[in-house]
Short mmCIF file of C-alpha atoms in Angstrom, two decimals:
data_model
loop_
_atom_site.label_atom_id
_atom_site.label_comp_id
_atom_site.label_asym_id
_atom_site.label_seq_id
_atom_site.Cartn_x
_atom_site.Cartn_y
_atom_site.Cartn_z
CA TYR W 618 11.64 16.33 21.62
CA PHE W 619 13.48 18.61 21.12
CA PHE W 620 11.35 20.39 18.39
CA TYR W 621 8.82 20.87 20.87
CA PHE W 622 11.94 22.25 22.97
CA ILE W 623 11.81 25.22 20.50
CA TYR W 624 8.25 25.56 19.96
CA LYS W 625 7.95 26.05 23.85
CA ASN W 626 10.79 28.12 24.38
CA ILE W 627 10.45 30.26 21.04
CA SER W 628 12.62 33.63 21.96
CA ILE W 629 14.97 31.21 22.66
CA LEU W 630 16.21 31.30 19.49
CA ASP W 631 15.96 35.03 19.25
CA ASN W 632 19.58 35.46 20.87
CA ILE W 633 21.00 33.53 17.99
CA LYS W 634 21.07 36.78 16.63
CA ASN W 635 24.02 37.86 19.07
CA PHE W 636 26.44 35.65 16.96
CA ASP W 637 28.42 38.28 14.79
CA ILE W 638 31.09 36.63 12.34
CA GLN W 639 33.91 36.57 14.55
CA ALA W 640 32.49 34.14 16.82
CA ILE W 641 31.28 32.61 14.55
CA ALA W 642 34.83 32.01 13.03
CA LEU W 643 36.26 31.09 16.30
CA ILE W 644 33.93 27.99 16.62
CA ILE W 645 34.78 26.76 13.79
CA LEU W 646 38.53 27.41 14.44
CA LEU W 647 38.31 25.89 18.15
CA LYS W 648 36.80 23.22 16.90
CA VAL W 649 39.06 22.05 13.57
CA ILE W 650 42.10 22.69 16.87
CA ASN W 651 40.11 20.29 18.99
CA VAL W 652 39.59 17.60 16.05
CA LYS W 653 43.78 17.88 15.77
CA LEU W 654 44.01 17.70 19.78
CA LEU W 655 42.44 13.85 19.59
CA SER W 656 44.23 13.33 16.26
CA ASN W 657 47.71 13.42 18.28
CA ILE W 658 45.67 11.84 21.16
CA ASN W 659 44.89 8.45 18.94
CA LEU W 660 48.62 9.19 17.48
CA HIS W 661 49.97 8.31 20.62
CA ILE W 662 47.75 5.37 21.90
CA LEU W 663 48.09 3.34 19.22
CA LYS W 664 51.80 3.77 19.38
CA TYR W 665 51.61 1.31 22.43
CA LEU W 666 50.02 -1.40 20.19
CA ASP W 667 52.88 -0.41 18.24
CA ILE W 668 50.60 1.35 15.81
CA LYS W 669 52.37 3.54 14.28
CA LEU W 670 50.34 5.69 12.17
CA THR W 671 51.24 8.97 9.92
CA ASN W 672 49.31 12.24 11.09
CA ALA W 673 47.21 11.76 8.15
CA GLU W 674 46.41 8.56 8.26
CA SER W 675 44.78 10.02 12.23
CA LEU W 676 43.47 12.76 10.98
CA ASP W 677 41.00 10.75 8.87
CA LEU W 678 40.44 7.64 11.42
CA THR W 679 39.80 10.44 13.74
CA VAL W 680 37.11 12.31 12.01
CA LYS W 681 35.56 9.11 10.99
CA ASN W 682 35.51 8.26 14.53
CA ILE W 683 33.72 11.33 15.87
CA LEU W 684 31.60 11.45 13.28
CA GLY W 685 30.23 8.07 13.56
CA ASN W 686 29.67 8.03 17.55
CA LEU W 687 28.03 11.45 16.96
CA SER W 688 25.52 9.94 14.00
CA SER W 689 25.19 6.49 15.82
CA PRO W 690 24.48 4.83 18.92
CA LEU W 691 27.02 2.66 21.18
CA ARG W 692 30.38 3.93 19.87
CA LEU W 693 29.78 2.70 16.24
CA GLY W 694 32.62 4.48 14.97
CA SER W 695 34.74 3.51 17.47
CA GLY W 696 33.78 0.36 15.82
CA TYR W 697 35.77 1.21 12.50
CA LYS W 698 38.02 2.30 13.89
CA LEU W 699 39.09 -1.34 15.53
CA SER W 700 37.57 -2.66 12.15
CA TYR W 701 40.02 -0.88 10.14
CA LEU W 702 42.89 -1.14 12.39
CA LYS W 703 42.30 -4.67 12.84
CA ASN W 704 42.91 -5.28 9.12
CA ARG W 705 45.78 -3.57 8.17
CA TYR W 706 47.58 -4.21 12.04
CA ASP W 707 48.23 -7.04 14.11
CA PHE W 708 47.21 -6.82 17.50
CA LYS W 709 44.76 -8.63 19.59
CA ILE W 710 40.99 -7.00 19.85
CA LYS W 711 41.85 -7.00 24.04
CA ASP W 712 44.38 -5.30 23.96
CA PHE W 713 42.90 -2.52 21.95
CA LEU W 714 40.15 -2.39 24.59
CA VAL W 715 41.92 -2.06 27.72
CA TRP W 716 44.57 0.54 26.34
CA HIS W 717 41.52 2.88 24.96
CA THR W 718 39.89 2.38 28.29
CA PHE W 719 42.76 3.50 30.20
CA PHE W 720 43.24 6.51 28.62
CA GLY W 721 40.01 7.09 28.86
CA ILE W 722 40.11 6.96 33.06
CA LEU W 723 43.66 7.89 33.19
CA ASN W 724 42.80 10.98 30.66
CA LEU W 725 39.96 12.48 33.44
CA PHE W 726 42.41 12.42 35.89
CA PRO W 727 44.77 15.48 34.69
CA LEU W 728 41.40 17.72 34.12
CA MET W 729 40.33 16.96 37.51
CA LEU W 730 43.25 18.47 38.70
CA ILE W 731 42.77 21.64 36.59
CA PHE W 732 39.51 21.56 37.56
CA PHE W 733 39.67 21.69 41.37
CA MET W 734 42.78 24.03 41.26
CA TYR W 735 40.39 26.64 39.01
CA ALA W 736 37.98 25.93 41.46
CA THR W 737 39.67 26.49 45.20
CA TYR W 738 41.14 29.95 43.08
CA PHE W 739 37.54 30.81 42.70
CA ASP W 740 35.14 29.29 44.56
CA VAL W 741 36.06 27.97 47.90
CA VAL W 742 32.89 27.33 48.93
CA LEU W 743 32.67 24.89 46.14
CA ILE W 744 35.42 22.76 47.38
CA VAL W 745 34.60 22.71 51.20
CA ASN W 746 31.06 21.75 50.48
CA ASN W 747 32.88 18.27 48.62
CA LEU W 748 36.03 17.85 50.63
CA ILE W 749 34.88 14.10 51.17
CA ILE W 750 34.16 13.36 47.39
CA ILE W 751 37.39 14.93 46.16
CA VAL W 752 39.87 13.54 48.98
CA GLY W 753 37.84 10.49 47.89
CA LEU W 754 38.17 11.66 43.90
CA VAL W 755 42.37 11.62 44.51
CA ALA W 756 42.20 8.46 46.72
CA LEU W 757 40.58 6.76 43.53
CA PHE W 758 43.49 8.47 41.40
CA ILE W 759 46.55 7.64 43.71
CA THR W 760 44.81 3.07 43.73
CA PHE W 761 44.70 3.15 39.37
CA LEU W 762 47.65 4.21 39.36
CA TYR W 763 49.34 1.53 41.83
CA LEU W 764 46.60 -1.31 39.76
CA ILE W 765 48.34 -0.47 36.79
CA GLU W 766 51.57 -0.61 37.82
CA ASN W 767 51.36 -3.94 40.07
CA ASP W 768 52.77 -7.05 38.67
CA VAL W 769 49.89 -9.62 40.81
CA VAL W 770 46.73 -7.80 39.15
CA LYS W 771 48.64 -7.39 35.87
CA GLN W 772 49.12 -11.07 35.76
CA ARG W 773 45.66 -11.91 36.92
CA PHE W 774 43.97 -10.26 34.09
CA ASN W 775 46.69 -11.06 31.70
CA PHE W 776 47.86 -7.11 31.16
CA ASN W 777 50.81 -6.84 28.70
CA PHE W 778 51.07 -2.78 30.14
CA ASN W 779 54.13 -1.30 29.32
CA PHE W 780 53.18 2.24 30.61
CA THR W 781 55.85 4.87 32.73
CA PHE W 782 53.21 7.78 33.96
CA PHE W 783 56.43 10.37 33.44
CA SER W 784 57.30 9.28 30.05
CA LYS W 785 57.61 11.23 26.79
CA ASN W 786 54.77 9.57 24.63
CA ASN W 787 52.62 10.26 27.63
CA LEU W 788 53.33 13.96 28.52
CA LEU W 789 52.00 14.80 24.65
CA ILE W 790 49.03 12.69 25.17
CA GLN W 791 48.07 14.49 28.04
CA THR W 792 49.53 18.06 26.47
CA ASN W 793 47.03 17.30 23.73
CA ASN W 794 44.69 16.11 26.47
CA VAL W 795 44.18 19.55 29.06
CA LEU W 796 44.05 21.34 25.73
CA PHE W 797 41.14 19.79 24.40
CA PHE W 798 39.85 20.65 27.49
CA PHE W 799 40.71 24.78 27.61
CA SER W 800 40.05 25.02 23.83
CA ASN W 801 36.32 23.15 24.89
CA SER W 802 35.72 25.67 27.57
CA LEU W 803 36.06 28.27 25.10
CA ILE W 804 33.74 27.73 22.73
CA VAL W 805 30.74 26.78 25.51
CA PHE W 806 32.37 30.50 26.60
CA ILE W 807 32.08 31.54 23.48
CA ILE W 808 28.39 30.73 22.43
CA LEU W 809 26.51 31.84 26.02
CA GLU W 810 28.43 34.85 26.07
CA SER W 811 26.55 35.72 21.99
CA LEU W 812 23.69 34.13 23.99
CA THR W 813 24.01 37.43 26.40
CA VAL W 814 24.76 34.68 28.92
CA LYS W 815 26.96 36.82 31.51
CA ILE W 816 28.79 33.67 33.34
CA SER W 817 32.55 33.00 34.26
CA PHE W 818 35.26 30.81 32.54
CA PHE W 819 34.85 28.66 35.63
CA SER W 820 31.41 28.01 34.33
CA ALA W 821 32.63 26.66 30.80
CA LEU W 822 35.48 24.75 32.94
CA ALA W 823 32.46 22.89 34.34
CA TYR W 824 30.20 22.50 31.69
CA SER W 825 33.71 20.75 29.68
CA PHE W 826 34.42 19.06 32.80
CA LEU W 827 31.41 16.92 33.21
CA SER W 828 31.19 16.58 29.50
CA SER W 829 34.50 14.39 29.36
CA PHE W 830 32.57 12.12 32.36
CA VAL W 831 30.22 11.38 30.11
CA ASN W 832 32.54 10.22 27.01
CA LEU W 833 32.77 7.76 29.37
CA LEU W 834 29.89 5.83 28.15
CA ASN W 835 27.93 6.47 24.38
CA VAL W 836 24.25 5.11 24.46
CA THR W 837 22.22 7.78 22.57
CA PRO W 838 24.49 9.28 18.96
CA GLY W 839 27.03 11.58 20.50
CA ASN W 840 25.55 10.74 24.17
CA ILE W 841 22.81 13.38 23.62
CA GLY W 842 19.96 14.06 25.98
CA VAL W 843 22.28 12.08 28.16
CA LYS W 844 25.55 14.85 28.41
CA GLU W 845 22.56 17.43 29.34
CA GLY W 846 20.85 15.44 31.77
CA LEU W 847 24.30 15.50 33.23
CA ILE W 848 25.26 19.01 33.15
CA ILE W 849 21.33 19.93 34.19
CA LEU W 850 21.88 17.33 37.23
CA PHE W 851 25.19 19.08 38.03
CA ASN W 852 23.66 23.39 37.78
CA GLN W 853 24.60 24.55 41.16
CA VAL W 854 28.58 23.34 40.31
CA HIS W 855 28.27 25.92 36.79
CA LYS W 856 25.18 27.88 37.10
CA ILE W 857 24.24 27.99 33.67
CA SER W 858 20.40 27.68 33.51
CA TYR W 859 18.96 24.76 31.72
CA LEU W 860 18.56 26.51 28.46
CA SER W 861 21.26 27.99 28.14
CA ILE W 862 22.46 24.32 27.95
CA ILE W 863 20.24 22.85 25.54
CA ILE W 864 20.27 25.97 22.99
CA THR W 865 24.25 25.40 23.60
CA SER W 866 24.90 21.94 23.40
CA PHE W 867 22.25 22.50 20.00
CA ILE W 868 25.03 24.86 18.92
CA GLU W 869 29.11 23.37 19.55
CA ARG W 870 26.90 19.89 18.25
CA LEU W 871 25.64 21.63 14.96
CA ALA W 872 29.39 23.13 15.22
CA SER W 873 30.99 19.71 14.84
CA LEU W 874 29.34 18.55 12.17
CA ILE W 875 30.09 21.24 9.84
CA VAL W 876 33.68 20.61 10.73
CA LEU W 877 33.95 17.04 10.85
CA PHE W 878 31.87 16.99 7.35
CA CYS W 879 34.63 19.76 5.73
CA PHE W 880 37.00 17.49 7.34
CA GLN W 881 35.07 14.36 5.52
CA LEU W 882 35.02 16.23 1.62
CA TYR W 883 38.89 17.16 2.02
CA PHE W 884 39.41 13.83 2.70
CA LYS W 885 37.38 11.97 0.01
CA ASN W 886 39.23 14.33 -2.23
CA LYS W 887 42.19 14.56 -1.60
CA SER W 888 43.48 11.60 0.85
CA GLU W 889 44.00 7.43 -0.82
CA ILE W 890 43.89 6.04 2.61
CA PHE W 891 40.22 4.79 2.24
#
């Protein structure tokens, strides 16, 4: 379908010639930083399972995890990650799934807060028109925090949570989470600007914000099609045309694959972990 789309809209490829070497280098650099930020998040989440990886080991595992999820459906990269850790550390698979699901949801709320604050400053109409949804999401966040600390809920579902929201470990996770969000938004902004699509940084921020929700469920390889469909569906929020979304998504994924394969080659030659 993608090749059919390109065939029918071949003129949009002409805009790719607008990319200069500085833009390409910056996109690649930001993608490298993104992988490192995700590795840091992985490193600190695993500490809740008493799994202490080295920085190099976490980076290698993160690269294989992302590459697997990007190239295969149903989060097979995460399956590899679980298998690798289970062979080396003693933990319950249920605890692994609970902690990763927990942070998958929790990490959305700081991004939501940043997005709404940014939207309030630059696009008040957007906030006013969706005030009920915003209040509902805030209420959901407060309920979520209450439930994870509730002893009755812990006993009912046999959760062994030892989590404090305002802790050094969680602060490091959320710091890397927010930096990843802004870094990814900057990548989208650079791509669109290079395609001579005049947008505000808020549009790129909204693009990344919507993408973060899709990552909770991986159905197709890298959620291809699902991610683009959701972003196109909410085009009234980010004001980016569907043509620009599809070509941006293609360039973004291509940059990810290039960086991941470079990491993979590096670890294949230098690392003795695997």
